[in-house]
Coordinates of C-alpha atoms in Angstrom, one line a residue:
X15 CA 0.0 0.0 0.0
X16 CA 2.7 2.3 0.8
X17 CA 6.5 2.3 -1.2
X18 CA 9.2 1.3 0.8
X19 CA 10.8 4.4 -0.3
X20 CA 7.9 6.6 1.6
X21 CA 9.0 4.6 4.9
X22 CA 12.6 5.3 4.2
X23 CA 11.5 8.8 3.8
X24 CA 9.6 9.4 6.5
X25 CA 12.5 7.9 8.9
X26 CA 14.2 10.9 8.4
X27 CA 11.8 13.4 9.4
X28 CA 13.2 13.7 13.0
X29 CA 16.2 12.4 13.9
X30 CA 18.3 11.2 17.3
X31 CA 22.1 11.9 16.4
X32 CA 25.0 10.1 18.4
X33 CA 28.0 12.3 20.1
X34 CA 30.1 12.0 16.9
X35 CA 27.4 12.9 14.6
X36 CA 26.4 15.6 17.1
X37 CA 30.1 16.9 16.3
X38 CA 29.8 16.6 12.1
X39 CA 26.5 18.2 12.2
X40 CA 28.4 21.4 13.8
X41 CA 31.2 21.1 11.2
X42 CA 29.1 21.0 8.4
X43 CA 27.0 24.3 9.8
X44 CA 30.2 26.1 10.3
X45 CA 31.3 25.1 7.0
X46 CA 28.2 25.6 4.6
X47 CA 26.6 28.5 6.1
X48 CA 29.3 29.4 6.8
X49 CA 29.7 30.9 10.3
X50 CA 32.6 30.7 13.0
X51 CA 32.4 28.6 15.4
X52 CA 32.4 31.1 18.2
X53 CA 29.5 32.8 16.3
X54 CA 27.9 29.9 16.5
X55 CA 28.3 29.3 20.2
X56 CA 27.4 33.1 20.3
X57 CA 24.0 31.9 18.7
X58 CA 23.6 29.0 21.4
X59 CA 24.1 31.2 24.4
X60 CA 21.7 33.4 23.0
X61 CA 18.8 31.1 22.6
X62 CA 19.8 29.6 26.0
X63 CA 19.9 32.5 28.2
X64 CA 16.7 33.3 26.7
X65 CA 15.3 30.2 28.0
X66 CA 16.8 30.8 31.4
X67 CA 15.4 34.6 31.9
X68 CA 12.1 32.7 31.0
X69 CA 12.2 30.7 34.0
X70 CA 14.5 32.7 36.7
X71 CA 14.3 36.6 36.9
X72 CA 17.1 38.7 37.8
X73 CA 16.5 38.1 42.0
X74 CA 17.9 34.6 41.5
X75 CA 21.5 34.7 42.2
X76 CA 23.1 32.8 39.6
X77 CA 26.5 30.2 40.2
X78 CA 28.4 29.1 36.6
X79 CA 30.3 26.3 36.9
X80 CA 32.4 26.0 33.6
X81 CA 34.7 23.2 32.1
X82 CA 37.1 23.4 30.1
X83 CA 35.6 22.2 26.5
X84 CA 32.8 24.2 24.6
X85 CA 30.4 23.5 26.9
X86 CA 32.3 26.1 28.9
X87 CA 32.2 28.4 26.8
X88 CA 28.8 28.1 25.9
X89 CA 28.7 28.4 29.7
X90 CA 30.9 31.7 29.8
X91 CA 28.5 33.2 26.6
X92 CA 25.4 32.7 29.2
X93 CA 27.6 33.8 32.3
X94 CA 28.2 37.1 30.3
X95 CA 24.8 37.8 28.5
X96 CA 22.6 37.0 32.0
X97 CA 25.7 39.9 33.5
X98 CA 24.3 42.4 30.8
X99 CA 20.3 41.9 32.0
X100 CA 21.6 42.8 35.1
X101 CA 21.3 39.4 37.2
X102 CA 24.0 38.4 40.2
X103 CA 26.8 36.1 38.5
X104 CA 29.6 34.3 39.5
X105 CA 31.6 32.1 37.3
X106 CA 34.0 29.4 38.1
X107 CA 36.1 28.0 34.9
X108 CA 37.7 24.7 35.1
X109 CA 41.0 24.7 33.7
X110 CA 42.9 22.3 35.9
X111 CA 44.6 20.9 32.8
X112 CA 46.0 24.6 31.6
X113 CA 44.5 23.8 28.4
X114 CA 41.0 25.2 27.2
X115 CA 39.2 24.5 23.9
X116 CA 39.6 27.5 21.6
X117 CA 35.9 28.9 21.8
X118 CA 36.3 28.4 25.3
X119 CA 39.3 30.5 25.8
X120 CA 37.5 33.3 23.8
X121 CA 34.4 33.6 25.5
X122 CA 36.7 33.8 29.0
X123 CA 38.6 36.8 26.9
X124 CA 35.2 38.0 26.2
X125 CA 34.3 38.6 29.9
X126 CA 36.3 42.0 30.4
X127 CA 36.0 44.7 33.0
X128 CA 33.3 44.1 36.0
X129 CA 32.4 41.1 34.0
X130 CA 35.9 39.6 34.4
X131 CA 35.7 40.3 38.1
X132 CA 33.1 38.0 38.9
X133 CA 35.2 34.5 37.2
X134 CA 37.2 32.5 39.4
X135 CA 39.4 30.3 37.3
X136 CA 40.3 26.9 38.9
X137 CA 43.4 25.3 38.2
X138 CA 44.4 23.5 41.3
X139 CA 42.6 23.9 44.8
X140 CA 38.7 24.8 44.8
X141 CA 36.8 26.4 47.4
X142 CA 33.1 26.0 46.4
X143 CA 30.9 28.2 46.9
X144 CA 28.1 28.4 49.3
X145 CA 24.4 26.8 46.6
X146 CA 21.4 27.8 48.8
X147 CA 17.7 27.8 48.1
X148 CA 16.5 30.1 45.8
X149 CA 19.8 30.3 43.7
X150 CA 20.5 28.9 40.3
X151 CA 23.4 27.1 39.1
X152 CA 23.9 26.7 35.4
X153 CA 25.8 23.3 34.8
X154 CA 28.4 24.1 31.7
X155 CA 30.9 21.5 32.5
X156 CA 30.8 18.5 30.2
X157 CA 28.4 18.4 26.9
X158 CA 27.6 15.8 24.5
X159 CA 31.0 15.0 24.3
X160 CA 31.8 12.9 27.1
X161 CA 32.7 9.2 26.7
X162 CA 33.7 8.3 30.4
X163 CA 32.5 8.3 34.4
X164 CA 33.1 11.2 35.6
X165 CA 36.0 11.1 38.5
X166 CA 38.2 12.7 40.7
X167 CA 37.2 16.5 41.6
X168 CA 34.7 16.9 39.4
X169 CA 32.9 13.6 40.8
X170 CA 33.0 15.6 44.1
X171 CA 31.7 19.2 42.8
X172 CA 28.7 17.0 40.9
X173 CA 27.8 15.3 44.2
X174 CA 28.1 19.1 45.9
X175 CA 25.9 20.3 43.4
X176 CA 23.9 17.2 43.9
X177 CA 23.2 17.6 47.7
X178 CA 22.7 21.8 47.5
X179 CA 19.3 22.8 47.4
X180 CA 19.9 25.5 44.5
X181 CA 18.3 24.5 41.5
X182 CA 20.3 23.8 38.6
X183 CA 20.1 24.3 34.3
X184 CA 22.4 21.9 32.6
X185 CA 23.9 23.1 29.3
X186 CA 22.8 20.5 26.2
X187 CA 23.3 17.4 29.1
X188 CA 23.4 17.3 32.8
X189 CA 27.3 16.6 33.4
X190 CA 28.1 13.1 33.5
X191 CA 25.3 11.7 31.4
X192 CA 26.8 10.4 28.3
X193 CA 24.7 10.8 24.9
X194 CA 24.1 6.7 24.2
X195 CA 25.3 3.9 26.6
X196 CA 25.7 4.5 30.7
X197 CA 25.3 1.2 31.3
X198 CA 28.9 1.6 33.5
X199 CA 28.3 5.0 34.2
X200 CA 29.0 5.7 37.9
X201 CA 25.6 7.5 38.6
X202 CA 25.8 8.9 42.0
X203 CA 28.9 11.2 39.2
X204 CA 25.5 12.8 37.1
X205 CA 24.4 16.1 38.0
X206 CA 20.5 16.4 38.9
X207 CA 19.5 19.1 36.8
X208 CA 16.2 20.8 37.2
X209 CA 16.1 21.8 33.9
X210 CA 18.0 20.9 30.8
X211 CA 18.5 22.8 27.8
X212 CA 19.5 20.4 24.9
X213 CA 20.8 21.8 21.7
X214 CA 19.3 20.6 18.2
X215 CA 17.8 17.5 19.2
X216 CA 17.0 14.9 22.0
X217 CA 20.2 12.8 22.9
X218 CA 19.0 9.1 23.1
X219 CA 20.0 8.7 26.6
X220 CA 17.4 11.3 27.6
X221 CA 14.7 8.9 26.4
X222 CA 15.6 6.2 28.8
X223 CA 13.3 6.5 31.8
X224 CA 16.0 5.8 34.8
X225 CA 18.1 9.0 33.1
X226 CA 15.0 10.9 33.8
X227 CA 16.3 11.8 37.4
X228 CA 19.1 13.5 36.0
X229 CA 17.7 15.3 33.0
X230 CA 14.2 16.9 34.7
X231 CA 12.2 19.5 32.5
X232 CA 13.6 18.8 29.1
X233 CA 13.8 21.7 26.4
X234 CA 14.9 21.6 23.2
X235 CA 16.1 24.7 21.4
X236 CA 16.7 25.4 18.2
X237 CA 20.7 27.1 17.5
X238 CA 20.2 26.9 13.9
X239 CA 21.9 23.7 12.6
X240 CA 22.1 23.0 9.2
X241 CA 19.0 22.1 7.9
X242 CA 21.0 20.2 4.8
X243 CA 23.3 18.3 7.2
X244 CA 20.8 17.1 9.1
X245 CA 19.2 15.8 6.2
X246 CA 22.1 14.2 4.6
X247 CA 23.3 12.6 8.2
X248 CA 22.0 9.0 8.1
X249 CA 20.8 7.8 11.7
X250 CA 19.8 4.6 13.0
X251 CA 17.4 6.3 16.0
X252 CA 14.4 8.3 14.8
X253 CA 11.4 9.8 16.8
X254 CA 7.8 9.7 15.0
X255 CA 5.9 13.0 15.4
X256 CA 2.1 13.7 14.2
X257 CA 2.5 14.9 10.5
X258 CA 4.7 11.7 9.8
X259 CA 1.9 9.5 11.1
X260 CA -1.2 11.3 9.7
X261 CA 0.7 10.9 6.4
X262 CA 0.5 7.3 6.8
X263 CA -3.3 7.3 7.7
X264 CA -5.5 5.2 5.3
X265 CA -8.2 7.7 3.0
X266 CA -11.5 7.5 4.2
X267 CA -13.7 4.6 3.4
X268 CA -15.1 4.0 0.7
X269 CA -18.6 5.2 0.2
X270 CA -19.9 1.4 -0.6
X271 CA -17.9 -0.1 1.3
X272 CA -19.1 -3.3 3.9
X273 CA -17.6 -5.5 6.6
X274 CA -16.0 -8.1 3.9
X275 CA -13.8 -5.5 2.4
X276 CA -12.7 -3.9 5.7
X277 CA -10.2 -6.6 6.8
X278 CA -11.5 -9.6 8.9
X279 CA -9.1 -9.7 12.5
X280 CA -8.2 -12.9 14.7
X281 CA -8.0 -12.4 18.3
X282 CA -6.4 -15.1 20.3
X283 CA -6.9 -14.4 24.0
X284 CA -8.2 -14.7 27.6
X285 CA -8.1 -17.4 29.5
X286 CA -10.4 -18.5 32.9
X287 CA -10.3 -15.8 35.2
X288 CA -8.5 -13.4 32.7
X289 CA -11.2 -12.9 30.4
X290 CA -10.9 -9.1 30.6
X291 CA -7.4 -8.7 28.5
X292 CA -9.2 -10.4 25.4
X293 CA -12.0 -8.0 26.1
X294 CA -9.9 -5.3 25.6
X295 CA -8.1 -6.6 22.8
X296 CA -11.0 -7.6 20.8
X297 CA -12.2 -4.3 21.7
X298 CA -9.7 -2.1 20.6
X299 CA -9.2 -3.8 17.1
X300 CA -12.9 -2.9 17.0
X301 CA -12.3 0.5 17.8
X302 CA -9.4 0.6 15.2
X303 CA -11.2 0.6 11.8
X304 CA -11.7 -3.5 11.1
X305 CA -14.8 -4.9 9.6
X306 CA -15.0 -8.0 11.1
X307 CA -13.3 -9.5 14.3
X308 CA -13.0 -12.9 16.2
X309 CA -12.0 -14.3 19.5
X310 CA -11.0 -17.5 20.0
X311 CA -11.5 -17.8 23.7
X312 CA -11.9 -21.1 26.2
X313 CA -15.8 -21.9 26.7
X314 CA -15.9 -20.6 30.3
X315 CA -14.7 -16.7 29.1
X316 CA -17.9 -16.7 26.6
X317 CA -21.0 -14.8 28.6
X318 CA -18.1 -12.4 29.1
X319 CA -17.4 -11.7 26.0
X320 CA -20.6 -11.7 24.0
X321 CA -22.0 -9.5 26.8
X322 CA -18.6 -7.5 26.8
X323 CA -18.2 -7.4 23.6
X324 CA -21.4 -8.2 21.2
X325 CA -19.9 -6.9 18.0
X326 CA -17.5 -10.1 18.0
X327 CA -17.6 -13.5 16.6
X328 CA -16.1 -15.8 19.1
X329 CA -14.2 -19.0 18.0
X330 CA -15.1 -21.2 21.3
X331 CA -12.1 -23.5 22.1
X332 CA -12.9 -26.9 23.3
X333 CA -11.7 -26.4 26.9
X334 CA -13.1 -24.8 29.6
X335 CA -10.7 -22.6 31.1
X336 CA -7.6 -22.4 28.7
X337 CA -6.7 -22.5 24.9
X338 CA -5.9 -25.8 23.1
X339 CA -5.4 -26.0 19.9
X340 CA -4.3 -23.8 16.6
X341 CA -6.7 -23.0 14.4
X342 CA -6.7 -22.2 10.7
X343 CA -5.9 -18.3 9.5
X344 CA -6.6 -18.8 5.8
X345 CA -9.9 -16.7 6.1
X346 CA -8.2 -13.5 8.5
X347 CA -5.9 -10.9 7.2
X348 CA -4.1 -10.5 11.0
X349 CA -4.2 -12.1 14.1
X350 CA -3.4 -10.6 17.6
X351 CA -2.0 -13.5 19.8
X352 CA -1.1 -13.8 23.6
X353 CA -3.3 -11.3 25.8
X354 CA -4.2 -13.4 29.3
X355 CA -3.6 -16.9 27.7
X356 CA -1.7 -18.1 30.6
X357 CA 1.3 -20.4 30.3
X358 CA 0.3 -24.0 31.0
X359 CA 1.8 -26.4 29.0
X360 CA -1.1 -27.5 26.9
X361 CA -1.4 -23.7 26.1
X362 CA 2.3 -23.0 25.1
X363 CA 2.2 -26.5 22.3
X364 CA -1.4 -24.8 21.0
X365 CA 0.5 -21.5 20.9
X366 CA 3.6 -22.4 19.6
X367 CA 1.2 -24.6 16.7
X368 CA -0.7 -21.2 16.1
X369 CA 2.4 -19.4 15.4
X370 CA 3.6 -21.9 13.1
X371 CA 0.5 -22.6 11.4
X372 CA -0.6 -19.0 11.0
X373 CA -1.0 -17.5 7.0
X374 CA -1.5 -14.1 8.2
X375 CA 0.5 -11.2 9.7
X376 CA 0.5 -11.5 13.5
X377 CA 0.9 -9.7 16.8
X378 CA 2.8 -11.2 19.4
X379 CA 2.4 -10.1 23.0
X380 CA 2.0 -10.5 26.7
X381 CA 1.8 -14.6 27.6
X382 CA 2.3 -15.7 24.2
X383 CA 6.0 -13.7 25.1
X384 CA 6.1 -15.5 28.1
X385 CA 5.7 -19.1 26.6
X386 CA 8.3 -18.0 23.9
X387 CA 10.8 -17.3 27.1
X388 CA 10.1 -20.5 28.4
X389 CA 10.7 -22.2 25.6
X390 CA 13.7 -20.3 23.5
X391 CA 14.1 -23.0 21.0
X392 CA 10.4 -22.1 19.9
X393 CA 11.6 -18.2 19.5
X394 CA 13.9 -19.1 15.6
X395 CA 10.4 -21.0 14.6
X396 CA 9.0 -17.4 14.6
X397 CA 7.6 -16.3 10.9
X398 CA 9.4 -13.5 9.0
X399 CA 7.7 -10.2 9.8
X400 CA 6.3 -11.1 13.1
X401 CA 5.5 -8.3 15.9
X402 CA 6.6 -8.5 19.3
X403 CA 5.5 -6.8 21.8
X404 CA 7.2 -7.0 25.0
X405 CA 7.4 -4.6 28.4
X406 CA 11.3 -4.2 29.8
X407 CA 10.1 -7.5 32.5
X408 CA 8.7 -9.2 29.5
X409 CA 12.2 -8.9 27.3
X410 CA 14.2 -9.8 30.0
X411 CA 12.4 -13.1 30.4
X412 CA 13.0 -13.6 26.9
X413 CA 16.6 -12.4 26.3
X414 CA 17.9 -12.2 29.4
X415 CA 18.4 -9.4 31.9
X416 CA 19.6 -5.8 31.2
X417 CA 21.2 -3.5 33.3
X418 CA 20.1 -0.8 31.6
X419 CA 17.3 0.4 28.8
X420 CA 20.2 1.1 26.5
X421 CA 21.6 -2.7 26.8
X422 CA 17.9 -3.5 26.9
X423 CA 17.1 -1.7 23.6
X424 CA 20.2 -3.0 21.8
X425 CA 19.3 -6.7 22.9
X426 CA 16.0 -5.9 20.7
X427 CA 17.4 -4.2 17.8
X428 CA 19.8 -7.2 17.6
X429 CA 17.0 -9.9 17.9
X430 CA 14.9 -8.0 15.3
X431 CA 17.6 -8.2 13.1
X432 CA 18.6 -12.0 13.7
X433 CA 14.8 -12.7 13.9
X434 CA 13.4 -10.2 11.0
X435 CA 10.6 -9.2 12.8
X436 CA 9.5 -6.0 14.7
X437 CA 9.7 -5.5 18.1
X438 CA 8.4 -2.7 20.2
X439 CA 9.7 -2.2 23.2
X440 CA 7.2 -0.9 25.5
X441 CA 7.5 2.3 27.7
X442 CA 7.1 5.9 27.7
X443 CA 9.0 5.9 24.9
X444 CA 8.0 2.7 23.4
X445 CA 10.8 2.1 20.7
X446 CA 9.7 0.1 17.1
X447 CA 13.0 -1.5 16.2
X448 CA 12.8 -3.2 12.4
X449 CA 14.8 -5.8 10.9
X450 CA 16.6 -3.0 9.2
X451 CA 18.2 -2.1 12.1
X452 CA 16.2 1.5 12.8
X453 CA 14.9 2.5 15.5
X454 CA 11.8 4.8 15.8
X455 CA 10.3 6.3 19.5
X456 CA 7.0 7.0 19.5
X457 CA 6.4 10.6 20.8
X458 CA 2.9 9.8 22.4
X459 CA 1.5 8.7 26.2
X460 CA 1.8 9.6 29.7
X461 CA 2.9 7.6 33.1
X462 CA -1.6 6.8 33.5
X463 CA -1.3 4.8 30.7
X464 CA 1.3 2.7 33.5
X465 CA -2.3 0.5 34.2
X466 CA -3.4 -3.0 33.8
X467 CA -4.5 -3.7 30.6
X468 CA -2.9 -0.9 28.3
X469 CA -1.1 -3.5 26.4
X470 CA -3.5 -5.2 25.5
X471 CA -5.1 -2.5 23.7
X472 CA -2.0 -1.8 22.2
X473 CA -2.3 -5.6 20.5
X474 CA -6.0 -4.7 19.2
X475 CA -5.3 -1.7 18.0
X476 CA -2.0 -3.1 15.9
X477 CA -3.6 -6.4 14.9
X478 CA -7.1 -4.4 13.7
X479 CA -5.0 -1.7 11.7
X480 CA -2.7 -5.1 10.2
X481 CA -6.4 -6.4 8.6
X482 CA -7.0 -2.9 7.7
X483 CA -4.3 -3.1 5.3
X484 CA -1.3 -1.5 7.0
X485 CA 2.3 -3.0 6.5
X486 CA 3.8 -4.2 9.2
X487 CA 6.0 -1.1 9.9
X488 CA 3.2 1.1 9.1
X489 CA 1.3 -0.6 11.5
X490 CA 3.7 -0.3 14.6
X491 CA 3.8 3.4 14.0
X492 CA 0.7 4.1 13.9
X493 CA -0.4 1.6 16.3
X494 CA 1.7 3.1 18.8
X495 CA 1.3 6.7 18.4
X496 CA -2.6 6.3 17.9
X497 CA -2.6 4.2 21.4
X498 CA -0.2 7.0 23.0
X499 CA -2.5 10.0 21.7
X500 CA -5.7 8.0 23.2
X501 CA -4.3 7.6 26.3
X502 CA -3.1 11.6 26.2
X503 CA -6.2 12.7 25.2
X504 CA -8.2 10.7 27.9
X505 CA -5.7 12.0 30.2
X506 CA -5.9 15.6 29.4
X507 CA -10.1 14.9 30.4
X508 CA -9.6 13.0 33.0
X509 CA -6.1 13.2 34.4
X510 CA -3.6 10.9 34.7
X511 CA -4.1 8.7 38.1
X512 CA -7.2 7.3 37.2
X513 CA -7.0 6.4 34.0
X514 CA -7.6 2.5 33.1
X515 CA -7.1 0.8 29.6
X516 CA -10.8 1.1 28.8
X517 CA -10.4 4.9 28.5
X518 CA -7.6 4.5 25.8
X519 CA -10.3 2.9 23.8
X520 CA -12.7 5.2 24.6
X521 CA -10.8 8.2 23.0
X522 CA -9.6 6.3 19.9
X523 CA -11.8 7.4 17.8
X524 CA -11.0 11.2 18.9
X525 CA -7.5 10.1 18.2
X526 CA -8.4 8.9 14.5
X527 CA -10.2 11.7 14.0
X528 CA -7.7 14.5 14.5
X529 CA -4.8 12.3 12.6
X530 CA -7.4 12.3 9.9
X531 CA -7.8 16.3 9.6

């Protein structure tokens, strides 16, 4: 339905850059615009003392602690532009090795006369300075570019910093968070910022939800990077924003259209007792456009259902309280698989027979993840183009534990590969990983969609827009941002604490509707 070139095109539309392409990207500006460097980190410090004035008038006495790399000097640019509006500033510079990068030297050249007075340039001892409530500090002592734990003395002024009760602005990152991988990061070394100002674009460790202590309010500001470079960088982690998915959105039906030509949906799910997750599922592929959808269900789940749920067809399996057997696919276009099945053994040999047997596309999730993990032979009988999709507690089972999201998500990119199937890996930033090797975040949801039940409306909705038509990577993102935008929209309505999964499926038609404007 859509060109794989579209979906190639659409993966650049906004883009997660590593530390080294970070760096290219700000050679190529400097060299096709062209501007200097320092007028570029002139341009920065701009647009990020703007964003502090925003937040903290000129009462709030301000403490700059500056490295020695550019992230000083943006550092010394802010020191010296918040001095000009007339706010309290003192500066400390960092130069314990006697060498500062060349941007960084300027800008301290830069603060002359009563401006100069007010930086304290540290080459040896260090007496800090007294943080109390109601003062800022602005963090400008390691950027984007730092590949190692922080140590030694400036270990000790981050845990300072840490234990003050000033709040703090990092510059671009919080000091000590590296851009990708901290799975040996010493943490207790990572400054807690308040607020941090990121330059460009989101780094892909701020995405991970145990770096959210460090980061805090996240803003990203725009410094004017080439547009062209950005373009021509190629990236492996993308984020999916509104206009990419309402570009994917199937036209509006067709005027004669009937349930036969709207995609007919399998839903595998529910077992005795958890009869409400294929209620949901069935549900939600309902909600999400399909003509025509069964549940295959034990006997005992069915007054459940067909009063739950009278618009479904129910396949009744011959047992009472769990699934069986497999059943034939030849007449579905999709099939969800997995929501409350349970993991008796009876259950995980029908399963593992379904998956095999299946002529369809098909969703993957919650027990029928589970059997897989008890079983990992089973998981390299999995058919080409499969979707997966797991919580972190649900992975590990599957590939083992991770001590980290960014171990966790490169154990799913590499399994997607080895396995050619898609896996999203559920969160607040649930990430789509393809067999390609990409990886896309979805931009959508909030912490009340952390409730019993959300993922299996996640598996309706993906499995219903599958028999709609979708690919299977057009599926997973709109399947995911449609589910996220649900759940934000019921939220915004209702708030956040006591939202449940029935609410996502409530507001998925709101959320059709305004991707279909």
């Amino acid at each position: 339905m859509f060109s794989a070139e579209f979906a190639v095109s659409l993966r650049a539309i906004m883009k997660i850059f590593t530390s080294a392409q970070i760096h290219e990207l700000d050679k190529y500006t400097i060299e096709h615009e062209p501007i200097k460097s320092i007028d570029l980190m002139e341009r920065a410090a701009k647009t990020l003392t703007q964003a502090i004035i925003a937040r903290w008038d000129m009462t709030v006495p301000v403490v700059v602690f500056a490295g020695p790399g550019n992230n000083g000097g943006d550092a010394l640019a802010v020191a010296r532009m918040l001095i000009e509006r007339g706010y309290e500033v003192k500066i400390f510079l960092f130069n314990i090795s006697g060498h500062l990068s060349a941007d960084c030297e300027e800008n301290k050249k830069r603060l002359t006369g009563k401006k100069a007075k007010q930086l304290v340039e540290v080459t040896q001892e260090f007496d800090p300075p007294q943080l109390e409530h109601g003062m800022l500090v602005v963090d400008g002592l390691f950027g984007s570019g730092l590949n190692k734990p922080l140590n030694g003395g400036f270990a000790s002024l981050v845990k300072y910093i840490n234990a003050s009760p000033a709040e703090v602005v990092s510059i671009d990152m919080p000091s000590g968070l590296m851009t990708e991988d901290n799975t040996y990061n010493v943490r207790a070394n990572i400054v807690r910022a308040t607020l941090t100002l990121t330059l460009g674009q989101k780094k892909l460790s701020m995405l991970f939800a145990e770096n959210q202590q460090f980061v805090g309010d996240l803003q990203v500001l725009d410094i004017g990077l080439s547009q062209e470079g950005i373009e021509k960088t190629e990236c492996q982690y993308t984020m999916v924003e509104e206009a990419d998915v309402r570009a994917l959105m199937l036209p509006p039906r067709h005027p004669y259209a009937h349930k036969g030509s709207m995609g007919n949906a399998l839903m595998i799910a529910g077992s005795y007792g958890m009869a409400g997750a294929a209620v949901l599922a069935t549900e939600a592929c309902l909600r999400s456009g399909v003509g025509k959808v069964t549940c295959r269900t034990p006997r005992k789940n069915v007054p459940i259902l067909q009063i739950a749920v009278p618009e479904a067809v129910l396949m009744i399996d011959r047992e009472e309280t769990t699934l069986s057997e497999a059943v034939d696919t030849e007449d579905f276009q999709a099939m969800g698989i997995g929501p409350g099945l349970g993991t008796t053994e009876s259950t995980a040999i029908a399963i593992i027979a379904q998956l095999r047997r299946a002529q369809c596309p098909i969703v993957c999730d919650a027990d029928a993840i589970n059997i897989l993990a008890n079983h990992h032979a089973w998981v390299q009988q999995l058919p080409k183009d499969i979707i997966l999709t797991p919580h972190p507690k649900e992975f590990d089972r599957l590939e083992g534990h991770s001590s980290d999201s960014f171990e966790r998500l490169s154990k799913a990119r590499d399994l997607s590969q080895r396995l050619q199937a898609y896996i999203i890996l559920k969160g607040h930033h649930s990430a789509l990983c393809s067999p390609d090797g990409h990886i896309t975040f979805n931009t959508t949801g909030n912490a009340g969609m952390a409730t019993a039940g959300s993922g299996d409306v996640l598996t309706g909705i993906l499995t219903g827009l599958l028999a709609r038509g979708y690919s299977q990577w057009e599926a997973c993102i709109v399947g995911m941002y449609l589910h996220g935008l649900a759940g934000d929209m019921a939220a915004q309505e209702m708030g956040e604490e006591s939202l449940i999964a029935r609410d996502i499926i409530r507001y998925l038609p709101k959320a059709m509707g305004k991707l279909k404007i």
